[in-house]
Coordinates of C-alpha atoms and ligand atoms in Angstrom, one line a residue:
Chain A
X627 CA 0.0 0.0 0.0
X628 CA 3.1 2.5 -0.9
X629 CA 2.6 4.9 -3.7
X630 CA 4.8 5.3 -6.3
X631 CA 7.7 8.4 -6.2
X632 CA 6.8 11.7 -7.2
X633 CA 7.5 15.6 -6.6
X634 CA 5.1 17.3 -3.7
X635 CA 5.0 20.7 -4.1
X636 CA 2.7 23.2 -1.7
X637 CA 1.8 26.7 -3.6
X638 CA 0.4 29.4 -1.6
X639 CA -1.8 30.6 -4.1
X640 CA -3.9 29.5 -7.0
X641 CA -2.1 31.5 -10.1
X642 CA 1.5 29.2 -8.9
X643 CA -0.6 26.0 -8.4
X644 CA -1.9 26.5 -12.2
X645 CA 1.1 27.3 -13.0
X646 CA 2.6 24.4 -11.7
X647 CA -0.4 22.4 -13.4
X648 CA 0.9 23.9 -16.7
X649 CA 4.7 23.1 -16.5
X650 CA 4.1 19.3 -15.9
X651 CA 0.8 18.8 -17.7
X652 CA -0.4 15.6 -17.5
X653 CA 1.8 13.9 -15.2
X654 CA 0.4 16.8 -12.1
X655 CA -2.5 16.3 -10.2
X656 CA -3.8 18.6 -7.7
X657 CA -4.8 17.5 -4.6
X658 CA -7.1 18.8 -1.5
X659 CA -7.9 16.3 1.3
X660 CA -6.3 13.4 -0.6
X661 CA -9.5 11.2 0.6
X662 CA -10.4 10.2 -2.8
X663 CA -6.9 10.7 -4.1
X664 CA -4.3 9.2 -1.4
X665 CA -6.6 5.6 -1.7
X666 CA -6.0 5.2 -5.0
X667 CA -2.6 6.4 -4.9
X668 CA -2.2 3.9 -2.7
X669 CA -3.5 0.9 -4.6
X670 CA -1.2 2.3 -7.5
X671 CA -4.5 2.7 -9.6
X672 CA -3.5 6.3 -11.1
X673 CA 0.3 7.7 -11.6
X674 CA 1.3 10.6 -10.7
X675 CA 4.5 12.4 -10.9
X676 CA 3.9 16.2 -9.9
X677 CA 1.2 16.2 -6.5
X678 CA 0.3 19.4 -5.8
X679 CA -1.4 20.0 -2.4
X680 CA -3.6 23.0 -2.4
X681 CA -3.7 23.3 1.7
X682 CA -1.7 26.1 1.8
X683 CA -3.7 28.4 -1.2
X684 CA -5.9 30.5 1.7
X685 CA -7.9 31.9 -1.3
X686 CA -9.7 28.7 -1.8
X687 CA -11.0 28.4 1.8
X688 CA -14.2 29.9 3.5
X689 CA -18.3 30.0 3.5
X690 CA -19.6 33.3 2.8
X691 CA -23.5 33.6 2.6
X692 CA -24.2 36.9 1.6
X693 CA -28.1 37.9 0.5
X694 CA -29.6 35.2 -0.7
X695 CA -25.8 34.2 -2.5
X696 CA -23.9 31.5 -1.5
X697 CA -20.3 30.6 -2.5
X698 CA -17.9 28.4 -0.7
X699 CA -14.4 28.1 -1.0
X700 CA -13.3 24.7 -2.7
X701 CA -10.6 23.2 -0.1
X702 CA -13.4 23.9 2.4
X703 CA -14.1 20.4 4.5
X704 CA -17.0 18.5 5.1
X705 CA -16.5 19.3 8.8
X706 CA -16.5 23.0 8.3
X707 CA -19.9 22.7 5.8
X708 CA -21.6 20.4 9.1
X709 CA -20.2 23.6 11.2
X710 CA -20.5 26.4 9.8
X711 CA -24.1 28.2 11.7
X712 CA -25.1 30.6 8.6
X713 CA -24.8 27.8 6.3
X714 CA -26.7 25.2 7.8
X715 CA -29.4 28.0 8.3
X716 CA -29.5 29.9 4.5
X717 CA -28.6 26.2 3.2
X718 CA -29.9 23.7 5.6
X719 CA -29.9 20.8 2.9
X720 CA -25.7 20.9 2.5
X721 CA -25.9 20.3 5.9
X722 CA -27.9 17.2 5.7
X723 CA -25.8 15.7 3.4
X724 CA -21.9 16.3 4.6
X725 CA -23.5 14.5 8.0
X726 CA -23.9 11.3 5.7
X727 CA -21.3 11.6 3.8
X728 CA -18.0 9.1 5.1
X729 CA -16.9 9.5 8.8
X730 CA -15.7 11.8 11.0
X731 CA -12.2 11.5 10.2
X732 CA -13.1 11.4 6.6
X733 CA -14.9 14.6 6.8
X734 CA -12.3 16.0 8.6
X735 CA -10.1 15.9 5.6
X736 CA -12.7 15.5 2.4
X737 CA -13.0 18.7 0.4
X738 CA -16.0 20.1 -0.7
X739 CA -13.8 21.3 -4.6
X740 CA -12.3 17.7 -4.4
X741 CA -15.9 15.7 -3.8
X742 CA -17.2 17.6 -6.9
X743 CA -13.9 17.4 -8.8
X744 CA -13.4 13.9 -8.5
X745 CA -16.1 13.1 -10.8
X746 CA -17.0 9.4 -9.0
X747 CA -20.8 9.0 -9.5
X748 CA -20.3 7.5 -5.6
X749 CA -20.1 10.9 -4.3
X750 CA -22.9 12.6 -2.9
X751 CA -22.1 16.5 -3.7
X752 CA -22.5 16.7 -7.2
X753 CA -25.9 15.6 -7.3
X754 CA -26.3 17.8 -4.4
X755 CA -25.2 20.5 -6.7
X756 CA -27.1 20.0 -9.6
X757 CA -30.2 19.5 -7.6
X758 CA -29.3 23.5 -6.0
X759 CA -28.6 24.3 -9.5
X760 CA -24.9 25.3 -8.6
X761 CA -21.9 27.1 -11.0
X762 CA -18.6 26.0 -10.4
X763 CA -15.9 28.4 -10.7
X764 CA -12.6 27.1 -12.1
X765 CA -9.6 28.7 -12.8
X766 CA -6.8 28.1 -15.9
X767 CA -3.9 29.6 -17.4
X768 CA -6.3 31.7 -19.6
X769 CA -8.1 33.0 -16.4
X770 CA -11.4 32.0 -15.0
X771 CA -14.6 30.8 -16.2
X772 CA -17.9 29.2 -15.4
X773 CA -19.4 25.5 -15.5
X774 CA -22.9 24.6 -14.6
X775 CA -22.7 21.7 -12.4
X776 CA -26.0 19.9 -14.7
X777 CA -23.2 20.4 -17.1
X778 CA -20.2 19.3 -15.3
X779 CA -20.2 15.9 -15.7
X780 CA -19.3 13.7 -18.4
X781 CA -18.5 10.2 -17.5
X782 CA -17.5 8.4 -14.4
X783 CA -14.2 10.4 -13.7
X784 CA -14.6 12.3 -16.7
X785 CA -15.8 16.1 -16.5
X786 CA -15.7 19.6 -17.9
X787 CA -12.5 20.9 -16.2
X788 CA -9.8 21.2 -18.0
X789 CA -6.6 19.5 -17.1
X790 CA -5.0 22.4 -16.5
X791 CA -7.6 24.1 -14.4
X792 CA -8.7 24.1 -10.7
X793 CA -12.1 24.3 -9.6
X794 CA -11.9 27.3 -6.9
X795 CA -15.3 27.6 -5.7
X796 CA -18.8 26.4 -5.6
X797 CA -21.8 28.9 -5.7
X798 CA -25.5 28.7 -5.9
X799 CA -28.7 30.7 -4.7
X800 CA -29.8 30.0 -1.0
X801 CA -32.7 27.3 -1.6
X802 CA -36.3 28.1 -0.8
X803 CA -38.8 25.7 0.7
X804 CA -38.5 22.2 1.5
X805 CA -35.2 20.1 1.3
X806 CA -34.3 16.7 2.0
X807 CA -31.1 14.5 1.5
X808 CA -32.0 10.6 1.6
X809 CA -29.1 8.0 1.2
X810 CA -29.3 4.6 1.3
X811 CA -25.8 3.0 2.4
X812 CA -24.8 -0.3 4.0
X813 CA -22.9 1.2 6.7
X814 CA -21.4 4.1 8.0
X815 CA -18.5 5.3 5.7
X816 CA -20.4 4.1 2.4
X817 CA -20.8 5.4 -0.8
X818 CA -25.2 5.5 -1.4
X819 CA -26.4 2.2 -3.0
X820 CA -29.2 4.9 -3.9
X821 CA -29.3 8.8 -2.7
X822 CA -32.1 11.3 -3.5
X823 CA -31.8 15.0 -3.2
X824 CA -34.8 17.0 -3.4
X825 CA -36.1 20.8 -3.0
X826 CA -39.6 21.6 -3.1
X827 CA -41.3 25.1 -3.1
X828 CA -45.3 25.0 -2.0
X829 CA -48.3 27.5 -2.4
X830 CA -51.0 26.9 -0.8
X831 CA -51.2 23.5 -0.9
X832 CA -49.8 23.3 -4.6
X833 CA -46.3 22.8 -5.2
X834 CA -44.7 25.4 -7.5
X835 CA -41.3 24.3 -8.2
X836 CA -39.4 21.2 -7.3
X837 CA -35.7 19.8 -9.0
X838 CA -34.9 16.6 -7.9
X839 CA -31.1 15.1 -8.3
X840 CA -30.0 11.0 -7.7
X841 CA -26.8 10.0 -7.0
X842 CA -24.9 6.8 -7.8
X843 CA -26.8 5.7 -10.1
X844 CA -25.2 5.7 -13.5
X845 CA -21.5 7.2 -14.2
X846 CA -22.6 10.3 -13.6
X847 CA -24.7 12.2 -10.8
X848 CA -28.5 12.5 -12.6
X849 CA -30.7 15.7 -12.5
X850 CA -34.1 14.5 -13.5
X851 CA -36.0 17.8 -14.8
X852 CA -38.9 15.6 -15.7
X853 CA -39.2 14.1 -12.4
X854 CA -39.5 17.6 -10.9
X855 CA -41.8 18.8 -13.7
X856 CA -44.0 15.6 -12.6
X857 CA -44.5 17.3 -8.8
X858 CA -45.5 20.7 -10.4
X859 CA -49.1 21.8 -10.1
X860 CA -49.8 19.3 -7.9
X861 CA -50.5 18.6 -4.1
X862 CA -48.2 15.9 -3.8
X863 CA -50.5 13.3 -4.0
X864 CA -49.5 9.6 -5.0
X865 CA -50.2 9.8 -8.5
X866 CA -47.9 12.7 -8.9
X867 CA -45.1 11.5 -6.6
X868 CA -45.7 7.8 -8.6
X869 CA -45.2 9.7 -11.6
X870 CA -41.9 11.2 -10.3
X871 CA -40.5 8.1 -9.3
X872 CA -41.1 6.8 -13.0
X873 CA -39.7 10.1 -14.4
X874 CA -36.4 9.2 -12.3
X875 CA -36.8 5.9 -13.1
X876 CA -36.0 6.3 -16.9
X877 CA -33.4 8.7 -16.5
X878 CA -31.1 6.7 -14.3
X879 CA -28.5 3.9 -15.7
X880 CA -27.5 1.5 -12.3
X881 CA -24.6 -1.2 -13.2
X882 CA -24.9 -4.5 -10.6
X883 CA -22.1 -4.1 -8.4
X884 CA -21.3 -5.2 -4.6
X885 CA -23.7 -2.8 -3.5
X886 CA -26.5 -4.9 -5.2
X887 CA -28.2 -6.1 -8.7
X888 CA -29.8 -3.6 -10.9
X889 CA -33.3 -4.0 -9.9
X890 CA -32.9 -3.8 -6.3
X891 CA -31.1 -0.4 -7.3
X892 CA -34.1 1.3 -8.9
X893 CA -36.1 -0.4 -5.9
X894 CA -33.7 1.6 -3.4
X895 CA -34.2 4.7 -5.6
X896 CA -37.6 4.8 -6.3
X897 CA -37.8 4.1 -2.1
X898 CA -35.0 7.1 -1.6
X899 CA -37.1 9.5 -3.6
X900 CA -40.5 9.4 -2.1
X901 CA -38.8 9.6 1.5
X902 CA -36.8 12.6 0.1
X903 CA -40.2 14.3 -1.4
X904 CA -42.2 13.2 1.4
X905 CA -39.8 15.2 3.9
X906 CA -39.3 17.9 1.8
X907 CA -43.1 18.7 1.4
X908 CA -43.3 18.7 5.4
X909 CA -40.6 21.3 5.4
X910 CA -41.9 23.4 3.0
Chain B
X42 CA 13.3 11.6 -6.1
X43 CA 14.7 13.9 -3.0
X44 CA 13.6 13.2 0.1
X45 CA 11.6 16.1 2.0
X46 CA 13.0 18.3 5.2
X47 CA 9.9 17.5 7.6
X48 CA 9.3 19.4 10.4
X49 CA 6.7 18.9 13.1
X50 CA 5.6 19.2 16.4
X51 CA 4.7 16.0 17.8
X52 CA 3.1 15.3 21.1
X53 CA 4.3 18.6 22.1
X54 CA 8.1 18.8 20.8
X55 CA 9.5 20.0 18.3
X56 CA 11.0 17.0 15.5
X57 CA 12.4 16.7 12.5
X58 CA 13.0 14.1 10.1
X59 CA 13.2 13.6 6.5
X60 CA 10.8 11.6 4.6
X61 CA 10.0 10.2 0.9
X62 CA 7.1 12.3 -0.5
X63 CA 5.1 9.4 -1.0
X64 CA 5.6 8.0 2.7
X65 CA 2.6 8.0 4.6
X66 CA 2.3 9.6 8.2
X67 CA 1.9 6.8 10.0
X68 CA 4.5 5.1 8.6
X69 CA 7.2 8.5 9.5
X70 CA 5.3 8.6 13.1
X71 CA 6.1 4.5 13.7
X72 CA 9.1 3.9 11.9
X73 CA 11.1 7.2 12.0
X74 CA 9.8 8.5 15.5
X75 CA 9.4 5.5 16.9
X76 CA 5.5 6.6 18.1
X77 CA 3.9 3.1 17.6
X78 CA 0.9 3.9 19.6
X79 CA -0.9 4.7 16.4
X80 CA -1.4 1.4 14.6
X81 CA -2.0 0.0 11.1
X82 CA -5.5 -2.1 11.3
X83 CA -7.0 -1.6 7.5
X84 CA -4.1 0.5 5.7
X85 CA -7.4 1.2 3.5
X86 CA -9.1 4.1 5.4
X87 CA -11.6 2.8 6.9
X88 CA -11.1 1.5 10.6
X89 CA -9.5 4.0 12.5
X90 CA -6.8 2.4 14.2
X91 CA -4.0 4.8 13.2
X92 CA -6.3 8.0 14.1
X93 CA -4.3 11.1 15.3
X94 CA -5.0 14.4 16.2
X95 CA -3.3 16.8 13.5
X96 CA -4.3 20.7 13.9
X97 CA -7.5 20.0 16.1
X98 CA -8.9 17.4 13.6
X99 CA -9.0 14.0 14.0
X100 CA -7.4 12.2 10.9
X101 CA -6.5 8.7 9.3
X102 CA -2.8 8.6 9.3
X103 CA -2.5 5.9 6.9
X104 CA -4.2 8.2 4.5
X105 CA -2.2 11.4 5.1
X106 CA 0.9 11.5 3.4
X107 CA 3.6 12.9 5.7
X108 CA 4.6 15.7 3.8
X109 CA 0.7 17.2 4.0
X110 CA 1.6 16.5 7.6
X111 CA 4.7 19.5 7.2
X112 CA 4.9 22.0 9.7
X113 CA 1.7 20.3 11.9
X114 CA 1.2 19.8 14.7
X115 CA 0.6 16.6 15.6
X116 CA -0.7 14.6 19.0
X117 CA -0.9 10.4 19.4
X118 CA -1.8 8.5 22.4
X119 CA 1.6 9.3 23.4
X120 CA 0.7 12.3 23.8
X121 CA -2.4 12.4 26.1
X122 CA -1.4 10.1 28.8
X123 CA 1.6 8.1 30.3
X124 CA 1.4 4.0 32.2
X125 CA 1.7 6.9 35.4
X126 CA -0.7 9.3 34.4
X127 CA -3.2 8.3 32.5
X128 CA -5.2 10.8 30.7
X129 CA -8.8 10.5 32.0
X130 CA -10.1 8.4 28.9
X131 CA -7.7 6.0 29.3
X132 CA -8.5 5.6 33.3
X133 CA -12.2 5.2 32.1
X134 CA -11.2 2.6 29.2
X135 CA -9.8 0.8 32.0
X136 CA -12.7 1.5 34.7
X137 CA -15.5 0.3 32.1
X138 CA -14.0 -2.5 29.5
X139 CA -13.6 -0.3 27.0
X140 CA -11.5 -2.2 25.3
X141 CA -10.3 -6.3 24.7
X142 CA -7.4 -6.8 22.9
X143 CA -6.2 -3.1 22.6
X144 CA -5.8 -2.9 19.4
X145 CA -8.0 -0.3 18.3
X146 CA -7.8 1.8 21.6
X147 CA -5.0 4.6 20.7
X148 CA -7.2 5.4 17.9
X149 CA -10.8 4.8 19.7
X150 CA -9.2 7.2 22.5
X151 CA -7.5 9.6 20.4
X152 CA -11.0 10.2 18.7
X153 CA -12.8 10.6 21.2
X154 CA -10.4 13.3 23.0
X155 CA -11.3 15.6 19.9
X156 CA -14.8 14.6 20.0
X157 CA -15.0 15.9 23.7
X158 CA -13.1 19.1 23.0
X159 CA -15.7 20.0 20.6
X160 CA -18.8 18.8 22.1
X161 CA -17.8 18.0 26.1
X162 CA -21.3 17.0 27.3
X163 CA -22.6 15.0 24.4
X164 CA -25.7 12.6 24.1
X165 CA -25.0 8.4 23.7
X166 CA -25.9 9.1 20.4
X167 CA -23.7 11.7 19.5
X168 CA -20.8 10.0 21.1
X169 CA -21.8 6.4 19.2
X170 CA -22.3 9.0 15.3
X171 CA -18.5 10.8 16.5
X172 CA -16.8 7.7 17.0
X173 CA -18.3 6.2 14.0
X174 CA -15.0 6.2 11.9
X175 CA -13.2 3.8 14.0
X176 CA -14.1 0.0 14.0
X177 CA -13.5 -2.7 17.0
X178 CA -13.1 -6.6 16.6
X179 CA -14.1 -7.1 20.1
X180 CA -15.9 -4.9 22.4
X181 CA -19.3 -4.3 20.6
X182 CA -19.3 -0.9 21.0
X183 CA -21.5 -0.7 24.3
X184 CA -18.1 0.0 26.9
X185 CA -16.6 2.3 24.6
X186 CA -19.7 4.4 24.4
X187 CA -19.9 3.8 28.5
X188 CA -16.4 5.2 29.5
X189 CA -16.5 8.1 26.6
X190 CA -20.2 9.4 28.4
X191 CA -17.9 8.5 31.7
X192 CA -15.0 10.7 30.7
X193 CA -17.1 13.2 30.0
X194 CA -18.8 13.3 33.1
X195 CA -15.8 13.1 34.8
X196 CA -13.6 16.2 33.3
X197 CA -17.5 18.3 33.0
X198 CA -17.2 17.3 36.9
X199 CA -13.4 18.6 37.1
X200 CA -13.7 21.7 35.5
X201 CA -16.6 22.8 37.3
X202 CA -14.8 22.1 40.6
X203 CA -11.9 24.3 39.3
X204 CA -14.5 26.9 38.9
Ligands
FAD1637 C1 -13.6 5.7 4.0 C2 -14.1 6.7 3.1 C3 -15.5 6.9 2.9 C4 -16.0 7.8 2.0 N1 -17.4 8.0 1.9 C5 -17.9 8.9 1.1 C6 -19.3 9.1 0.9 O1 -20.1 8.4 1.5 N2 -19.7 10.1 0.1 C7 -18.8 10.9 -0.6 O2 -19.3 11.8 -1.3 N3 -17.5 10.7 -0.5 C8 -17.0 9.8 0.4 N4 -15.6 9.6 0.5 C9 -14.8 10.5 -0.3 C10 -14.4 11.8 0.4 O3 -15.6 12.6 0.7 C11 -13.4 12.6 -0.3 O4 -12.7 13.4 0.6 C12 -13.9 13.4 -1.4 O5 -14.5 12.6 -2.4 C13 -12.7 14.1 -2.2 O6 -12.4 15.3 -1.5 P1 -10.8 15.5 -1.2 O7 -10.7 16.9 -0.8 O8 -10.3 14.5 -0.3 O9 -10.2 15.4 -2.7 P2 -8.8 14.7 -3.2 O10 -8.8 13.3 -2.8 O11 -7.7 15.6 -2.8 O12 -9.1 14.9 -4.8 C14 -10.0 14.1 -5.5 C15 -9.9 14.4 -6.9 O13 -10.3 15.7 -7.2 C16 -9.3 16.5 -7.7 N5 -9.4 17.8 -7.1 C17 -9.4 18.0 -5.7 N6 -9.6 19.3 -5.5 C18 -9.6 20.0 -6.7 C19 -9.8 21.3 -7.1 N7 -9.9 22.3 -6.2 N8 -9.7 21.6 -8.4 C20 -9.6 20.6 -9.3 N9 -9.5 19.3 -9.0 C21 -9.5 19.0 -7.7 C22 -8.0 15.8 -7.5 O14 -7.0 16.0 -8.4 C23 -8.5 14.3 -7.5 O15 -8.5 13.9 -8.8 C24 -15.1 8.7 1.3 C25 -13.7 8.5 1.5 C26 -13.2 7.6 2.4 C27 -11.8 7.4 2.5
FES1638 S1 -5.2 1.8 9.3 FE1 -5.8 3.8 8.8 S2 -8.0 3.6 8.8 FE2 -7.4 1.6 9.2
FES1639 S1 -10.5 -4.1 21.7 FE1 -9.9 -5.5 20.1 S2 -10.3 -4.3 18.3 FE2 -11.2 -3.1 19.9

């Protein structure tokens, strides 16, 4: 369980880490907690000459909810996200989530820029994100831009940024109405065998707006527009929510793995969705 | 590849050591420092045996490469109690069977230190979710839980008589 050699380097601020990213192209990785990265290092599945730990970039860290704005700071950890009062308040859903995701330790270390970076369909912030409708801001040797997270991801692994570029902050609108984050694991420290994430707005007694994100359940994270299109207009009765289930249903891809066959997966989801909407509709 | 100038405080002093980039903490704290306390029960991340304290978070030192570990500071079991004077976790391991074969006690009782310095009076449930990332073979749980709520008590009890 030794990784093989390479170069560490630590720059203090984003425009030397890209920098750095340039010079040795792809043989330099980036790294923030190393909780995804070290473990695989470790079993020698990737190679990596250059590792550049961001720790030390303070520009990357902090929460800052402002208005109805929120952006946080990619190397911020799961443990600040659990801790952080005005967050958990203007954002209560992220809140939710980081409890369920890994363990203590794990969340000690686990970035919020490296659990949407990554690109695993096993982790549970990017369909967190596209559920809140997030941007991602990255930055490159040609300066900054903009991603969508509904248009971040490509492939398992596979996403928008560029190789040279590093994702330096999430931001998205503070959620109205109801939320809920239901995962479906076999223990503590899993990755979901089925997660839902779920927002729903209601007026009087109708619901006006709901997006609805799954997690796990193909190679990438899957925002189902259809499934939230199914809740709107109505009161939330079974034949809507039935017909959000199916929605979600047909957009999702499961593979049989150790975490069970494919039918028992779309059991799990359909099961992790109507808890999510259920809850979210009492919150709203 | 060179070899990296490390510099930490560990357990309270000052050390320094140099280290491969790729080797892990645990591996610099046992085999360089000679700090076995920590040990090595999955190597995978996911039992908790090698858990130090680095900066005021609990981490998984077979998953921390030492050099991220540069300039930290750093405390093991080592560092909380000695056979003389034990910290009061350890007395209340003892005290309530908190542990069988040991093996996973540095790491249950470095945990839970950092879990009582951020929440000192916590609920069975709280202290059962906070110690959730570290696993034992033989215990079940139930006197671990016991003599963390009993520490608790106990220094909740000793600061208020130093009030
Ligand atoms: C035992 C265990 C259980 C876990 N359970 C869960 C779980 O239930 N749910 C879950 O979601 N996750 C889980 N994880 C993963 C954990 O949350 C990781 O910490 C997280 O996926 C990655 O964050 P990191 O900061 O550690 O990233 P790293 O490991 O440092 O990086 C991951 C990848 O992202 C890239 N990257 C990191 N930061 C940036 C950036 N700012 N810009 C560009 N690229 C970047 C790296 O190059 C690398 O490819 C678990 C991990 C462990 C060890
Ligand atoms: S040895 Fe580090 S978590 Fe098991
Ligand atoms: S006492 Fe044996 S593993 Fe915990």
């Amino acid at each position: 369980m030794i990784p093989g050699s390479f170069e560490y380097h630590r720059p203090d601020s984003v425009s030397a880490a890209v920098k750095l990213l340039a010079e040795h192209g792809d043989e330099a990785r980036v790294m923030a907690g190393g909780h995804s990265l070290v473990p695989l290092m470790k079993m020698r599945m990737t190679d990596i000459d250059h590792l550049i730990d961001l720790q030390a970039i303070g520009d990357l860290k902090g929460i800052s909810v402002d208005g109805g704005k929120i952006r946080i700071g990619a190397l911020t950890t799961q443990h600040e996200l659990i801790n952080d009062k005005g967050l958990a308040k203007a954002a209560p859903i992220i809140h939710e989530a980081s409890l369920q995701i890994a363990d203590p330790q794990v969340r000690y270390m686990g970035t919020i820029g490296g659990n949407v970076a990554n690109g695993d369909p096993g982790n549970d912030m990017p369909g967190l994100m596209q559920c809140l409708d997030a941007t991602y801001e990255v930055e490159g040797p040609s300066g900054k831009r903009e991603i969508k997270a509904r248009d971040f991801y490509e492939a398992a692994y596979f996403t928008a940024l560029g190789e040279d570029e590093i994702l330096t902050a999430v931001e998205f609108d503070a959620p109205k109405g109801g939320y809920a984050y239901e995962k479906m694991k076999r223990k503590i420290g899993d990755y979901a065998t089925a997660a839902a994430a779920v927002l729903i707005e209601m007026d009087g007694g109708k619901c006006t707006s709901a997006s609805i994100a799954m997690t796990n359940l193909s190679d990438t994270p899957i925002y189902s527009e259809a499934a939230g299109q199914a809740l709107v207009g109505s009161s939330l009765g079974d034949d809507a929510v039935s017909a959000a289930v199916k929605a979600m249903d047909e957009a999702i891809n499961p593979a049989e793995d150790n975490r069970g066959p494919v039918d028992f997966k779309r059991h799990v989801a359909g099961v992790m969705l109507r808890r999510a909407i259920a809850r979210a509709a009492e919150r709203a | 590849m060179s070899k990296i100038h490390l510099k930490m405080k560990v357990n309270g002093k000052q050390v320094e050591t140099l280290a491969d980039s790729r080797e892990l903490l645990i591996h610099v704290l046992r085999e360089e420092l000679g700090i076995t306390g920590p040990h090595i029960g999955c190597e995978t991340s996911h039992c908790g045996a090698c858990t130090v304290d680095m900066d005021g978070k609990s981490v998984k030192s077979c998953t921390v490469f030492a050099a991220q570990a540069n300039g930290a500071d750093v405390t093991t079991i080592e560092g909380l109690g000695t056979p003389d004077e034990l910290h009061v976790l350890q007395t209340m391991f003892k005290e309530h069977h908190g542990l069988q074969c040991g093996f996973c006690t540095p790491g249950m009782i470095t945990r839970a230190y950092r879990l009582l310095q951020e929440n000192p009076d916590p609920t069975e449930e709280e202290v059962r979710f906070g110690m959730s990332g570290n696993l034992c073979r033989c215990t079940g749980y139930q006197n671990i839980v016991k003599a963390i709520l009993a520490a608790a008590a106990e220094m909740n009890a000793a600061k208020e008589a130093a009030q």
